[in-house]
Short mmCIF file of C-alpha atoms and ligand atoms in Angstrom, two decimals:
data_model
loop_
_atom_site.label_atom_id
_atom_site.label_comp_id
_atom_site.label_asym_id
_atom_site.label_seq_id
_atom_site.Cartn_x
_atom_site.Cartn_y
_atom_site.Cartn_z
CA MET A 77 9.53 16.91 -8.18
CA ARG A 78 10.15 13.40 -6.83
CA ILE A 79 7.16 11.76 -5.17
CA ALA A 80 7.44 8.59 -3.08
CA VAL A 81 4.41 6.31 -2.88
CA ILE A 82 4.21 3.68 -0.13
CA SER A 83 1.52 1.14 0.78
CA ASP A 84 0.62 -1.80 3.01
CA ILE A 85 2.94 -1.05 5.93
CA HIS A 86 0.87 -3.40 8.12
CA ALA A 87 2.22 -2.18 11.46
CA ASN A 88 5.76 -3.27 10.57
CA GLU A 89 7.84 -0.49 12.11
CA GLU A 90 11.22 -2.00 11.18
CA ALA A 91 10.23 -2.06 7.50
CA LEU A 92 8.77 1.46 7.64
CA ASP A 93 11.92 2.85 9.28
CA ALA A 94 14.10 1.26 6.59
CA VAL A 95 11.94 2.73 3.82
CA LEU A 96 11.76 6.21 5.36
CA GLY A 97 15.56 6.14 5.85
CA PHE A 98 15.96 5.29 2.17
CA LEU A 99 13.57 8.11 1.16
CA ASP A 100 15.50 10.56 3.38
CA ALA A 101 18.71 9.61 1.59
CA GLU A 102 16.97 10.01 -1.78
CA GLY A 103 15.69 13.43 -0.73
CA VAL A 104 12.15 12.97 -2.08
CA ASP A 105 9.83 16.01 -2.06
CA ARG A 106 6.57 14.30 -1.06
CA THR A 107 5.50 10.96 0.41
CA LEU A 108 2.02 9.55 -0.26
CA CYS A 109 0.48 6.52 1.43
CA LEU A 110 -2.08 4.08 0.01
CA GLY A 111 -3.44 2.59 3.26
CA ASP A 112 -3.23 -0.65 5.26
CA VAL A 113 -0.89 1.17 7.62
CA ILE A 114 -2.13 -1.20 10.33
CA GLY A 115 -3.33 -4.81 10.58
CA TYR A 116 -1.18 -8.01 10.83
CA GLY A 117 1.84 -6.37 12.48
CA PRO A 118 2.85 -5.61 16.08
CA ALA A 119 3.37 -1.80 15.96
CA PRO A 120 0.14 -0.06 14.85
CA SER A 121 0.47 3.09 16.98
CA GLN A 122 4.11 3.59 16.10
CA CYS A 123 3.40 3.28 12.37
CA LEU A 124 0.38 5.59 12.58
CA ALA A 125 2.53 8.25 14.28
CA LYS A 126 5.22 7.98 11.61
CA VAL A 127 2.90 8.20 8.60
CA ARG A 128 1.07 11.09 10.24
CA GLU A 129 4.34 13.00 10.54
CA ARG A 130 5.65 12.02 7.15
CA CYS A 131 2.88 11.57 4.57
CA ASP A 132 0.94 14.46 3.08
CA VAL A 133 -1.87 12.23 1.77
CA ILE A 134 -3.11 8.91 3.17
CA VAL A 135 -6.02 6.95 1.69
CA ALA A 136 -7.80 4.21 3.64
CA GLY A 137 -7.16 0.49 3.12
CA ASN A 138 -9.42 -2.47 3.84
CA HIS A 139 -7.67 -3.05 7.17
CA GLU A 140 -8.53 0.49 8.28
CA HIS A 141 -12.13 -0.02 7.17
CA ALA A 142 -12.21 -3.29 9.11
CA ILE A 143 -10.85 -1.61 12.24
CA LEU A 144 -13.52 1.10 11.89
CA ASP A 145 -16.25 -1.53 11.38
CA LEU A 146 -16.98 -0.17 7.89
CA LEU A 147 -16.07 -3.57 6.42
CA ASP A 148 -17.42 -6.89 7.70
CA ILE A 149 -14.46 -8.91 8.99
CA ASP A 150 -16.36 -12.15 8.30
CA TYR A 151 -14.95 -11.73 4.79
CA PHE A 152 -11.39 -11.63 6.15
CA ASN A 153 -9.25 -14.75 6.39
CA PRO A 154 -8.94 -16.01 10.01
CA LEU A 155 -5.44 -14.52 10.43
CA ALA A 156 -6.56 -11.07 9.29
CA ARG A 157 -9.61 -11.31 11.54
CA GLN A 158 -7.54 -12.23 14.58
CA ALA A 159 -5.07 -9.42 13.85
CA THR A 160 -7.94 -6.92 13.41
CA VAL A 161 -9.38 -7.75 16.83
CA TRP A 162 -5.91 -7.50 18.41
CA THR A 163 -5.18 -4.16 16.66
CA ARG A 164 -8.51 -2.63 17.79
CA GLY A 165 -7.43 -3.27 21.37
CA GLN A 166 -4.17 -1.36 20.83
CA LEU A 167 -5.50 1.92 19.44
CA SER A 168 -6.57 5.06 21.32
CA GLU A 169 -9.79 6.95 20.56
CA GLU A 170 -7.64 9.67 19.05
CA GLU A 171 -5.98 7.17 16.69
CA PHE A 172 -9.42 5.89 15.60
CA GLU A 173 -10.37 9.51 14.83
CA PHE A 174 -7.20 9.99 12.79
CA ILE A 175 -7.95 6.91 10.66
CA ARG A 176 -11.60 7.90 10.25
CA GLY A 177 -10.43 11.05 8.42
CA TRP A 178 -8.77 9.15 5.56
CA PRO A 179 -10.62 9.23 2.21
CA LEU A 180 -11.00 6.16 -0.04
CA VAL A 181 -9.72 7.99 -3.11
CA HIS A 182 -7.54 11.05 -3.67
CA HIS A 183 -7.28 12.85 -7.03
CA GLU A 184 -4.65 15.29 -8.29
CA GLU A 185 -4.10 16.62 -11.81
CA GLN A 186 -1.47 14.02 -12.72
CA PHE A 187 -2.61 11.03 -10.65
CA SER A 188 -5.19 9.32 -8.47
CA LEU A 189 -4.54 7.28 -5.32
CA VAL A 190 -6.66 4.34 -4.15
CA HIS A 191 -5.94 1.24 -2.06
CA GLY A 192 -7.72 -1.39 -4.17
CA SER A 193 -9.50 -0.30 -7.36
CA LEU A 194 -10.99 2.91 -8.75
CA ASP A 195 -14.27 1.46 -10.00
CA GLN A 196 -15.68 0.51 -6.58
CA PRO A 197 -13.14 1.64 -4.03
CA ASP A 198 -15.29 0.71 -1.01
CA LEU A 199 -15.35 -2.97 -2.10
CA PHE A 200 -11.54 -3.28 -2.09
CA ASP A 201 -11.39 -5.50 -5.17
CA TYR A 202 -7.97 -6.59 -6.41
CA ILE A 203 -6.59 -5.48 -9.78
CA GLN A 204 -4.90 -8.68 -10.94
CA THR A 205 -5.98 -9.10 -14.54
CA THR A 206 -6.13 -6.75 -17.52
CA TRP A 207 -9.95 -6.91 -17.21
CA ASP A 208 -9.79 -5.70 -13.59
CA ALA A 209 -7.46 -2.93 -14.80
CA HIS A 210 -9.89 -2.03 -17.61
CA LEU A 211 -12.65 -1.32 -15.05
CA SER A 212 -10.39 1.12 -13.20
CA PHE A 213 -9.02 2.74 -16.39
CA GLN A 214 -12.63 3.57 -17.29
CA GLN A 215 -12.80 5.73 -14.14
CA LEU A 216 -9.30 7.25 -14.44
CA GLN A 217 -9.32 10.95 -15.40
CA SER A 218 -5.52 11.49 -15.21
CA PRO A 219 -2.44 9.70 -16.62
CA LEU A 220 -1.65 7.69 -13.48
CA CYS A 221 -3.27 5.71 -10.70
CA PHE A 222 -1.24 4.36 -7.77
CA ILE A 223 -2.61 1.31 -5.98
CA GLY A 224 -1.56 -1.24 -3.34
CA HIS A 225 -3.62 -4.06 -1.76
CA SER A 226 -2.21 -7.18 -3.49
CA HIS A 227 1.30 -6.60 -2.05
CA VAL A 228 2.72 -7.45 -5.49
CA PRO A 229 4.56 -4.75 -7.49
CA VAL A 230 3.25 -4.59 -11.05
CA ALA A 231 2.12 -2.06 -13.67
CA PHE A 232 -0.84 -2.09 -16.08
CA LEU A 233 -0.12 0.10 -19.11
CA LEU A 234 -2.87 1.36 -21.39
CA THR A 235 -2.16 2.65 -24.89
CA ASP A 236 -4.51 1.10 -27.44
CA VAL A 237 -4.46 -2.16 -25.45
CA ILE A 238 -3.65 -2.96 -21.81
CA ARG A 239 -0.24 -4.50 -21.13
CA TYR A 240 1.08 -6.00 -17.92
CA SER A 241 4.64 -5.17 -16.79
CA THR A 242 6.88 -6.32 -13.94
CA ASP A 243 9.86 -4.17 -15.02
CA ASP A 244 11.25 -2.05 -12.20
CA THR A 245 11.20 1.12 -14.33
CA ILE A 246 8.40 2.62 -16.41
CA GLU A 247 9.00 5.54 -18.79
CA LEU A 248 5.84 7.61 -19.13
CA HIS A 249 4.82 9.33 -22.35
CA GLU A 250 1.97 11.21 -23.98
CA GLY A 251 -1.00 8.95 -24.65
CA LEU A 252 -0.05 6.38 -21.99
CA GLN A 253 -2.14 5.76 -18.88
CA ALA A 254 -0.75 3.54 -16.14
CA ILE A 255 -2.00 1.80 -13.02
CA ILE A 256 0.98 1.31 -10.75
CA ASN A 257 0.93 -1.20 -7.90
CA VAL A 258 3.68 0.06 -5.60
CA GLY A 259 4.01 -3.25 -3.67
CA SER A 260 4.11 -3.53 0.11
CA VAL A 261 6.39 -1.97 2.72
CA GLY A 262 5.56 -4.33 5.57
CA GLN A 263 4.45 -7.65 4.07
CA PRO A 264 5.70 -8.24 0.49
CA ARG A 265 4.08 -11.25 -1.21
CA ASP A 266 6.05 -11.58 -4.44
CA GLY A 267 8.71 -13.92 -3.05
CA ASN A 268 11.09 -11.05 -2.21
CA PRO A 269 11.05 -10.20 1.52
CA ALA A 270 12.53 -6.69 1.00
CA SER A 271 10.14 -3.71 1.33
CA SER A 272 8.84 -2.20 -1.90
CA VAL A 273 8.50 1.54 -2.61
CA VAL A 274 7.94 3.61 -5.74
CA ILE A 275 9.45 6.96 -6.68
CA TYR A 276 7.64 9.00 -9.34
CA ASP A 277 9.87 11.63 -10.96
CA THR A 278 7.56 14.24 -12.49
CA GLN A 279 10.34 15.98 -14.49
CA LYS A 280 11.84 12.82 -15.96
CA GLN A 281 8.33 11.32 -16.33
CA ARG A 282 9.58 8.09 -14.90
CA ILE A 283 8.55 5.59 -12.24
CA ASP A 284 11.03 3.38 -10.38
CA TRP A 285 10.41 0.57 -7.90
CA HIS A 286 13.04 0.11 -5.18
CA ARG A 287 13.48 -2.83 -2.79
CA ILE A 288 14.74 -2.07 0.71
CA PRO A 289 15.91 -4.86 3.03
CA TYR A 290 15.10 -4.50 6.75
CA ASP A 291 15.53 -6.42 10.01
CA VAL A 292 12.93 -9.16 9.48
CA GLU A 293 13.98 -11.11 12.59
CA ALA A 294 13.36 -8.12 14.86
CA VAL A 295 9.74 -7.75 13.75
CA GLN A 296 9.20 -11.53 13.80
CA LYS A 297 10.19 -11.54 17.47
CA LYS A 298 7.71 -8.75 18.25
CA ILE A 299 4.90 -10.60 16.41
CA ARG A 300 5.54 -13.73 18.49
CA ASP A 301 5.92 -11.76 21.75
CA CYS A 302 2.54 -10.08 21.39
CA GLY A 303 0.74 -13.36 20.63
CA LEU A 304 -0.20 -12.68 17.00
CA PRO A 305 -0.41 -15.82 14.77
CA GLU A 306 2.94 -17.48 14.07
CA PHE A 307 2.35 -17.54 10.30
CA LEU A 308 2.32 -13.72 10.25
CA ALA A 309 5.95 -13.87 11.44
CA ASP A 310 7.01 -16.78 9.22
CA ARG A 311 5.69 -15.29 5.98
CA LEU A 312 7.85 -12.15 6.28
CA ALA A 313 11.10 -14.13 5.83
CA GLU A 314 9.86 -15.56 2.54
CA GLY A 315 7.90 -12.61 1.21
CA ARG A 316 4.69 -14.59 0.75
ZN1 ZN B 298 -2.67 -4.97 2.70
#
């Protein structure tokens, strides 16, 4: 089975369409989503409709918890706060209900899904160091954990020690546990503006990151037209 894992779409419909088109061509069997479907971008309802149709599991991100008032937006940077207030005004009651149904963590036999970290998922901490990864590995009951949140594709690999890898392929094997950051569909921050998506091949026991270019200018125009902060448009061209 080939399983696609996507994250941090951030209401960027152009990026989501490009990624879903790529996954159609690849013929993946399942698509899982790690949250932050909304926030920052101009097309929250459109993106919610598409993940609802397409993804068989969706876990909640910090932007969903902010929208639902489960997370204090005083902790958000001013841009995220402004985008949260704008996004709240765009959503229907029914869309709020849909988001409210998303769990923080999802476990299967071979993997767990969480937006930020496994140790305290409701705090949405970032896994950026091997120590951060250690705290989540302590909670991990299966070989794999897929995460998003930092918008930077990376893997933490645990054998007897924890290693950090930015290779675009990971071969899995007995005795290895891995935390896989799939990167961001709608707002990459690793200097590459192309959308990031992971495909997990359960037969080959292999994980591959793919980068999918999309029409950045089209979404930049929409961001400006709906009065969201200019920087949210500018950053997409640079992937920062
Ligand atoms: Zn995010």
